[in-house]
XYZ file of C-alpha atoms in Angstrom:
518
model
C 197.092 141.474 157.307
C 196.857 141.112 153.638
C 198.272 138.802 151.039
C 199.413 136.263 147.973
C 198.394 133.146 148.721
C 197.936 130.075 146.042
C 195.437 128.183 147.149
C 191.714 129.414 149.658
C 190.737 125.957 151.055
C 187.675 125.954 151.920
C 186.048 123.734 154.836
C 182.648 123.976 155.114
C 180.275 123.329 158.547
C 180.120 119.360 157.743
C 183.191 118.691 155.710
C 185.172 117.939 158.656
C 188.166 114.949 157.484
C 191.651 115.088 157.721
C 191.775 112.715 154.802
C 189.570 115.259 152.492
C 191.023 115.025 149.108
C 191.691 119.060 149.510
C 194.331 118.560 152.122
C 196.705 115.769 148.271
C 198.504 118.946 147.989
C 197.928 120.595 150.447
C 201.416 123.116 150.295
C 201.577 124.354 154.114
C 203.700 127.605 152.888
C 201.083 128.451 149.624
C 198.069 127.225 151.276
C 195.655 128.735 153.334
C 192.612 126.455 155.371
C 189.085 129.011 155.208
C 186.513 128.314 157.476
C 183.059 129.766 158.835
C 180.911 130.324 161.630
C 177.658 132.264 159.519
C 174.576 133.369 160.518
C 172.602 131.639 157.530
C 174.160 128.665 158.602
C 172.494 128.337 161.986
C 168.589 130.383 160.220
C 168.680 129.322 156.685
C 165.659 126.925 158.429
C 165.061 127.815 162.362
C 167.835 124.793 163.669
C 167.228 123.148 166.690
C 169.540 124.619 169.304
C 171.501 122.189 169.697
C 172.490 121.197 166.286
C 173.608 125.076 166.202
C 176.235 123.600 169.089
C 176.713 120.529 167.379
C 177.661 122.461 164.109
C 179.926 124.799 165.364
C 181.965 123.164 168.080
C 182.590 119.944 166.013
C 183.688 122.737 163.326
C 185.705 124.205 166.099
C 187.419 121.080 167.122
C 187.690 120.289 163.597
C 190.031 123.898 163.071
C 191.893 123.575 166.351
C 193.426 120.337 165.519
C 193.943 121.103 162.117
C 196.245 124.565 163.716
C 198.248 121.318 165.981
C 198.635 120.366 162.506
C 201.084 122.942 161.255
C 197.971 123.649 159.479
C 196.975 127.616 158.242
C 192.619 128.411 159.243
C 191.751 131.759 159.153
C 188.146 131.151 160.495
C 185.388 132.822 161.783
C 183.399 132.751 164.748
C 180.234 134.076 165.995
C 179.671 135.962 169.174
C 176.916 136.183 171.469
C 176.063 139.368 169.885
C 172.890 139.240 167.286
C 174.013 142.494 165.650
C 177.506 140.957 165.382
C 179.209 141.718 162.229
C 179.098 138.179 160.667
C 175.401 137.909 161.090
C 175.845 137.742 156.924
C 175.414 134.024 154.206
C 178.797 132.440 153.227
C 179.423 134.113 149.602
C 178.999 137.580 152.250
C 182.389 136.131 154.738
C 184.121 134.384 152.125
C 184.132 137.616 148.951
C 185.988 139.760 152.341
C 188.285 137.231 152.265
C 189.305 136.448 149.341
C 189.893 140.807 148.895
C 191.929 140.434 151.570
C 194.308 137.174 150.963
C 193.655 137.011 147.584
C 193.959 133.682 146.563
C 194.796 132.337 142.593
C 192.651 129.465 143.020
C 189.652 128.338 145.743
C 189.236 124.611 146.421
C 186.103 122.335 147.902
C 185.145 119.042 148.443
C 182.028 118.562 146.824
C 179.032 120.074 149.069
C 176.616 117.995 150.598
C 174.632 121.126 149.892
C 172.951 121.476 145.256
C 172.152 124.790 146.328
C 175.889 125.985 147.952
C 177.463 124.093 144.914
C 176.309 126.626 142.971
C 176.703 129.697 145.019
C 179.947 128.865 144.757
C 180.942 128.254 141.772
C 178.459 131.786 141.152
C 180.786 133.546 142.864
C 184.400 132.164 141.243
C 182.433 133.212 138.770
C 182.355 137.303 139.972
C 185.133 137.380 141.447
C 187.522 135.970 138.278
C 189.101 132.898 140.177
C 189.094 129.442 139.439
C 187.360 126.927 141.513
C 188.493 123.276 141.608
C 185.507 121.153 143.433
C 186.768 117.561 144.373
C 185.456 114.489 144.681
C 184.026 113.384 148.869
C 186.196 111.072 148.927
C 183.890 110.105 152.408
C 181.641 107.865 150.100
C 182.312 104.545 148.961
C 180.754 105.923 145.658
C 180.559 109.407 143.484
C 178.644 110.092 141.346
C 179.222 109.912 138.456
C 179.717 106.622 138.703
C 176.317 106.369 140.514
C 174.886 108.385 137.253
C 176.587 105.219 135.018
C 174.153 102.581 137.038
C 171.228 103.899 137.519
C 171.877 104.870 133.357
C 171.069 101.537 132.195
C 168.299 100.742 134.619
C 164.370 101.601 133.597
C 164.229 103.141 137.354
C 164.801 103.080 141.216
C 165.938 100.864 142.777
C 167.626 100.801 146.242
C 167.780 96.861 147.346
C 169.011 96.364 143.553
C 171.969 98.879 143.937
C 173.287 98.056 147.401
C 174.074 94.460 145.562
C 175.854 95.347 142.995
C 178.005 98.112 145.556
C 178.344 94.375 147.286
C 179.577 93.348 145.221
C 182.247 95.707 143.823
C 183.482 96.440 147.166
C 183.409 92.995 148.455
C 181.637 93.455 151.374
C 179.581 90.988 153.678
C 180.150 88.185 150.776
C 182.122 84.322 150.933
C 185.130 83.798 149.513
C 182.582 82.820 146.740
C 181.587 85.125 146.367
C 177.423 84.830 147.547
C 176.407 86.602 150.299
C 177.465 85.831 153.757
C 174.221 84.070 155.641
C 172.638 82.466 152.319
C 170.774 86.378 151.557
C 171.097 89.436 150.464
C 168.978 91.045 153.207
C 167.932 89.300 156.728
C 164.864 92.484 156.792
C 162.764 89.724 157.427
C 164.465 88.585 160.645
C 164.893 92.366 161.221
C 160.684 93.386 162.593
C 160.195 92.180 166.273
C 158.729 94.317 169.184
C 159.172 94.457 172.935
C 157.024 91.913 175.124
C 157.869 93.709 178.534
C 160.006 97.110 179.104
C 163.602 96.258 177.395
C 165.731 96.271 180.884
C 169.258 95.116 179.350
C 170.190 98.009 177.059
C 173.010 99.554 177.497
C 172.143 103.289 176.461
C 175.824 104.740 174.166
C 178.141 106.000 175.408
C 177.428 110.598 176.278
C 180.653 113.037 175.366
C 180.328 115.714 178.656
C 180.932 119.692 177.045
C 184.283 120.349 177.353
C 185.028 124.427 177.664
C 184.474 124.770 173.292
C 181.688 123.085 173.429
C 180.443 125.113 176.877
C 181.905 128.144 174.238
C 178.924 127.420 172.023
C 176.486 126.320 174.483
C 177.097 130.005 176.173
C 176.362 131.467 172.135
C 174.019 129.707 170.774
C 171.278 130.301 174.530
C 172.064 134.185 173.816
C 171.648 134.521 169.865
C 169.893 132.051 169.209
C 167.552 132.202 171.585
C 163.741 131.669 169.761
C 165.233 128.313 168.401
C 163.658 125.279 169.096
C 165.106 122.453 171.045
C 166.433 121.962 174.749
C 170.758 122.014 175.037
C 169.774 120.334 178.575
C 170.811 117.408 177.092
C 173.650 118.175 174.821
C 176.411 114.895 174.355
C 177.416 114.196 171.494
C 180.287 113.558 170.347
C 182.410 116.610 168.338
C 185.752 115.697 167.968
C 186.933 112.175 165.713
C 188.420 110.663 168.366
C 184.937 110.743 170.504
C 182.619 109.567 167.631
C 185.130 106.677 167.422
C 184.517 105.807 170.474
C 180.639 105.702 170.036
C 180.841 103.954 166.751
C 183.090 100.959 169.104
C 180.721 101.361 171.644
C 177.969 100.883 169.296
C 179.375 97.242 167.839
C 179.638 96.549 171.796
C 177.377 96.553 173.326
C 174.634 96.609 170.794
C 175.096 95.967 167.654
C 174.377 91.713 169.274
C 170.744 92.528 169.020
C 170.832 95.716 165.989
C 168.904 93.660 163.978
C 165.951 91.920 165.653
C 164.502 95.186 167.295
C 165.552 97.718 164.838
C 161.910 98.500 164.475
C 160.545 98.517 167.183
C 160.393 102.037 169.718
C 158.822 101.775 173.590
C 158.495 104.700 176.100
C 161.191 106.577 177.626
C 163.795 104.268 175.813
C 164.669 107.469 172.529
C 167.411 105.321 171.318
C 167.598 101.949 172.013
C 169.907 99.267 169.824
C 170.231 102.046 167.885
C 174.037 104.036 166.851
C 173.485 106.980 167.343
C 176.490 107.298 165.208
C 174.383 109.159 161.835
C 175.521 112.708 163.358
C 179.355 112.063 162.997
C 179.346 110.253 160.356
C 177.144 113.553 157.765
C 179.950 115.579 160.215
C 182.566 113.151 158.933
C 184.197 112.883 161.715
C 183.384 108.760 160.393
C 184.590 107.240 157.521
C 181.643 105.316 156.237
C 184.806 102.594 155.088
C 186.062 102.478 158.745
C 181.650 102.019 159.927
C 180.651 98.668 157.429
C 184.565 97.288 158.436
C 184.197 96.818 162.446
C 180.666 95.945 161.447
C 181.767 93.055 159.371
C 184.733 92.301 161.879
C 182.026 91.948 165.310
C 180.240 89.441 162.040
C 183.279 86.702 161.244
C 185.003 87.552 165.068
C 180.814 85.493 166.017
C 179.841 88.800 168.876
C 177.020 89.789 166.020
C 174.651 87.759 163.637
C 174.178 88.685 160.295
C 170.830 89.852 160.647
C 171.881 92.169 162.612
C 174.839 93.118 160.880
C 173.405 93.331 156.885
C 170.809 95.424 158.306
C 173.111 98.424 159.912
C 175.257 97.546 156.875
C 172.279 98.108 154.619
C 171.693 101.425 156.118
C 175.217 102.784 155.309
C 176.535 101.259 151.700
C 172.903 101.054 150.693
C 170.521 103.513 151.643
C 172.965 105.816 152.474
C 175.195 105.308 149.245
C 171.480 105.497 147.437
C 169.657 108.310 148.465
C 173.176 110.705 147.997
C 172.264 109.748 144.253
C 169.614 110.205 143.793
C 169.358 113.743 145.064
C 172.443 114.894 143.271
C 170.873 112.630 140.138
C 167.867 114.566 140.811
C 168.264 117.977 141.693
C 167.362 120.399 141.399
C 164.108 119.946 140.947
C 163.110 117.137 142.823
C 163.394 119.969 145.219
C 160.048 121.345 143.346
C 158.441 118.214 143.369
C 155.223 117.519 145.399
C 153.155 114.140 143.629
C 149.749 114.282 146.052
C 149.044 118.218 146.334
C 150.361 118.483 149.516
C 149.488 121.791 151.233
C 148.999 122.227 155.802
C 151.912 123.089 157.768
C 153.626 121.682 159.939
C 152.259 121.256 162.826
C 152.728 123.208 165.647
C 153.513 120.057 168.584
C 156.121 118.917 165.772
C 158.292 121.632 166.859
C 157.486 121.104 170.798
C 155.980 117.630 171.648
C 153.089 119.273 173.183
C 149.993 116.852 171.857
C 148.214 114.412 173.722
C 148.512 112.037 170.890
C 151.270 109.554 173.207
C 153.335 108.334 170.362
C 153.929 111.522 168.498
C 155.221 112.714 171.634
C 156.728 110.257 172.640
C 158.764 110.335 169.528
C 159.344 114.302 169.633
C 160.813 113.816 173.257
C 163.854 112.615 171.615
C 164.056 115.008 169.480
C 163.785 118.324 171.336
C 166.614 116.344 174.116
C 168.488 115.254 171.839
C 168.361 116.418 167.674
C 167.157 112.402 167.696
C 164.969 109.941 166.701
C 165.257 106.300 164.939
C 163.849 105.279 161.884
C 161.344 103.777 162.285
C 159.515 106.497 164.335
C 161.024 109.295 161.873
C 158.883 107.210 159.231
C 156.158 105.877 160.813
C 155.352 107.252 163.830
C 156.253 111.630 163.104
C 156.596 111.255 158.882
C 153.172 109.097 158.708
C 151.034 111.325 160.912
C 152.215 114.220 158.246
C 151.547 112.723 154.752
C 148.245 111.559 156.690
C 148.032 115.200 158.403
C 148.911 116.502 154.551
C 151.516 117.957 155.399
C 153.210 120.103 152.089
C 157.191 117.462 151.442
C 158.609 120.780 151.106
C 157.994 122.321 154.313
C 158.502 118.439 156.138
C 161.465 119.060 155.011
C 162.125 122.277 156.494
C 161.343 121.346 160.122
C 163.368 117.906 158.826
C 166.795 119.858 157.934
C 165.682 122.108 160.929
C 165.569 119.648 163.710
C 167.430 116.146 163.434
C 171.582 116.907 164.580
C 172.136 114.315 161.050
C 169.872 116.529 158.048
C 171.876 117.860 155.583
C 170.170 118.561 151.985
C 171.039 115.772 150.868
C 169.916 113.257 153.185
C 166.707 115.176 153.156
C 164.677 115.321 150.380
C 164.912 111.647 149.301
C 164.802 110.767 152.983
C 162.004 113.480 153.944
C 160.453 114.406 150.833
C 160.371 111.022 148.645
C 159.594 108.279 150.636
C 158.408 109.768 153.271
C 155.710 112.568 151.961
C 155.329 110.303 149.283
C 156.450 114.245 147.445
C 158.734 112.289 144.748
C 156.004 109.850 143.351
C 157.499 106.682 143.903
C 161.204 108.402 142.243
C 162.332 106.342 145.702
C 159.789 104.463 147.355
C 157.561 102.298 145.226
C 154.489 103.445 147.582
C 153.710 105.755 150.591
C 154.121 104.244 153.542
C 151.418 103.899 155.057
C 148.766 103.141 157.692
C 146.661 103.175 161.129
C 147.421 103.328 164.658
C 147.581 99.747 164.458
C 151.175 99.171 162.952
C 152.263 100.805 166.016
C 150.813 99.512 168.746
C 151.828 96.995 167.693
C 155.832 97.776 167.266
C 155.491 100.151 170.159
C 153.681 99.934 173.753
C 152.789 103.118 172.768
C 149.420 103.254 172.950
C 149.147 101.444 175.869
C 150.008 105.164 177.317
C 147.601 107.345 175.360
C 144.131 109.060 176.308
C 142.803 107.424 172.153
C 142.000 104.278 170.798
C 144.098 102.524 168.693
C 140.858 100.455 167.630
C 138.349 103.040 166.485
C 137.882 105.024 163.964
C 135.448 107.552 164.400
C 135.276 109.366 167.854
C 136.481 111.891 170.400
C 138.181 108.024 171.557
C 139.194 107.587 168.064
C 143.451 107.904 167.936
C 143.419 109.955 165.169
C 145.843 108.320 162.695
C 143.117 105.903 161.953
C 140.258 108.457 160.325
C 143.050 109.658 158.678
C 144.595 107.204 157.668
C 141.654 106.051 156.369
C 140.476 109.107 154.579
C 144.821 109.458 153.311
C 142.463 106.623 150.977
C 139.863 108.021 149.807
C 141.866 111.620 148.606
C 144.583 109.113 146.929
C 142.136 106.802 145.708
C 142.606 107.847 141.864
C 146.580 107.473 142.056
C 147.173 104.791 144.423
C 144.647 102.819 143.331
C 146.693 101.409 139.968
C 149.563 100.801 142.161
C 149.620 97.456 143.202
C 151.644 97.467 146.050
C 148.762 99.107 147.509
C 146.050 96.658 146.701
C 144.676 95.814 149.552
C 145.157 98.392 151.393
C 142.848 100.505 148.363
C 140.819 97.055 147.837
C 139.868 97.394 151.762
C 138.759 100.881 151.667
C 136.296 100.168 149.152
C 134.698 97.323 151.585
C 134.072 100.481 153.301
C 130.194 101.647 153.631
C 128.844 105.193 152.823
C 127.991 106.385 156.151
C 131.492 104.740 157.819
C 133.425 106.983 155.142
C 131.369 109.569 155.709
C 132.289 109.945 160.117
C 135.944 109.517 158.935
C 135.844 112.270 156.638
C 134.145 114.351 159.021
C 136.553 112.890 161.663
C 138.599 113.815 159.873
C 138.577 117.312 159.587
C 137.623 118.199 162.623
C 140.835 117.412 163.241
C 142.715 119.470 160.166
C 141.255 121.782 162.045
C 141.694 121.248 165.054
C 144.947 121.425 164.728
C 145.591 124.133 162.368
C 144.055 126.740 164.870
C 146.638 125.402 166.717
């Protein structure tokens, strides 16, 4: 029944936080909450089936939590029918409800997507409604504060910003405001690999789909059956209660060894000592403050060493906050950057893992089965391959957003287009993350189970990473030669004679032709 309300509170799919500022002035007699599953949410990118299930199931669980607390919620739910009338975008669905509910004002927490914020602003103007965009209190820093910090700097540097946030919030500091353990960064202690198969790792707890999740799974199987990925292993936390259990499980069972082995990889082990909480964190089922506090408590109680705790906390208050700041400071132009002029599409095996390169096959097993890969698989296997291959950075970002359950616009663009593909020319990372097969061989056992040799540069049995690595350095010599962090690699390139480079270029061309035809 149509009525008149004071505020229509918009809650987007990644804002499932009961402590959001939109609830601070909420009047249950005058205000309504609006949430919608839309076709666009699943199809703006060719999203992984598991990711679609995760978003919509978590939304439905949050809807029910709000209703139990007495909030009035108008929720649009997708059906299994592909012709369902909710096959519309966000604005079309919202506009219908504005005309039915007649709110005086729209209220939303700042979206994580620049385009969504622009679209909501435009819609409010068209409907002659005011739109309050509230600061997202889920983060330690605000966009305004990040900009103030950067205004006094010549460029971006994660380490400087990370130390700034630790000092400001008193994280991992002694009573004298010095860093715990005597250093700000213990990354040098966090680069070990496994000498043998790791056998003492307790896998993250999994969560059996309940009735709500099962209903969403069946809807996705029917409505989005042509999307990539598998639903055979859905086990993600879809409520805050479950997300807290996952966090506690990590702190108790894996944080202790996380630092030492955070860069290691092993066949058939997609999770190892990693937390796997990022998907829940980015839906706002967890707050970064409670995550950091639990990790810091583990250090003070002697349950985890400083290198593990500092390395984990740096991912949250350092990297996570940093890339969000970069995203909002650099958009919208950032999304169009392509510093190296890469033009290839994402190769077909990035959607299904069907390749004889064992490192990519193993990394893609986690992506296809769990919509997950840990940061080294993302950066130094899949990201590295795309960089060397010459994938267009925007297309790599779109693949990244589609295939990972924790990927959103704000977190993906600086990570995928910037750090991984060097599409921003050094805004996020001071150099492109390039390596040959030697790095993967050092940090994993993948090469031992692969048909290709990591020691050969050319020939049918040579690891494709090797030819692509030297070909990449050769193709971009002029742009990379002045980067002092690339000096060692560029000098090694210059030592190669003409015949060897001819063979490398020929091998790289053949590989790219085979993949582009595949």
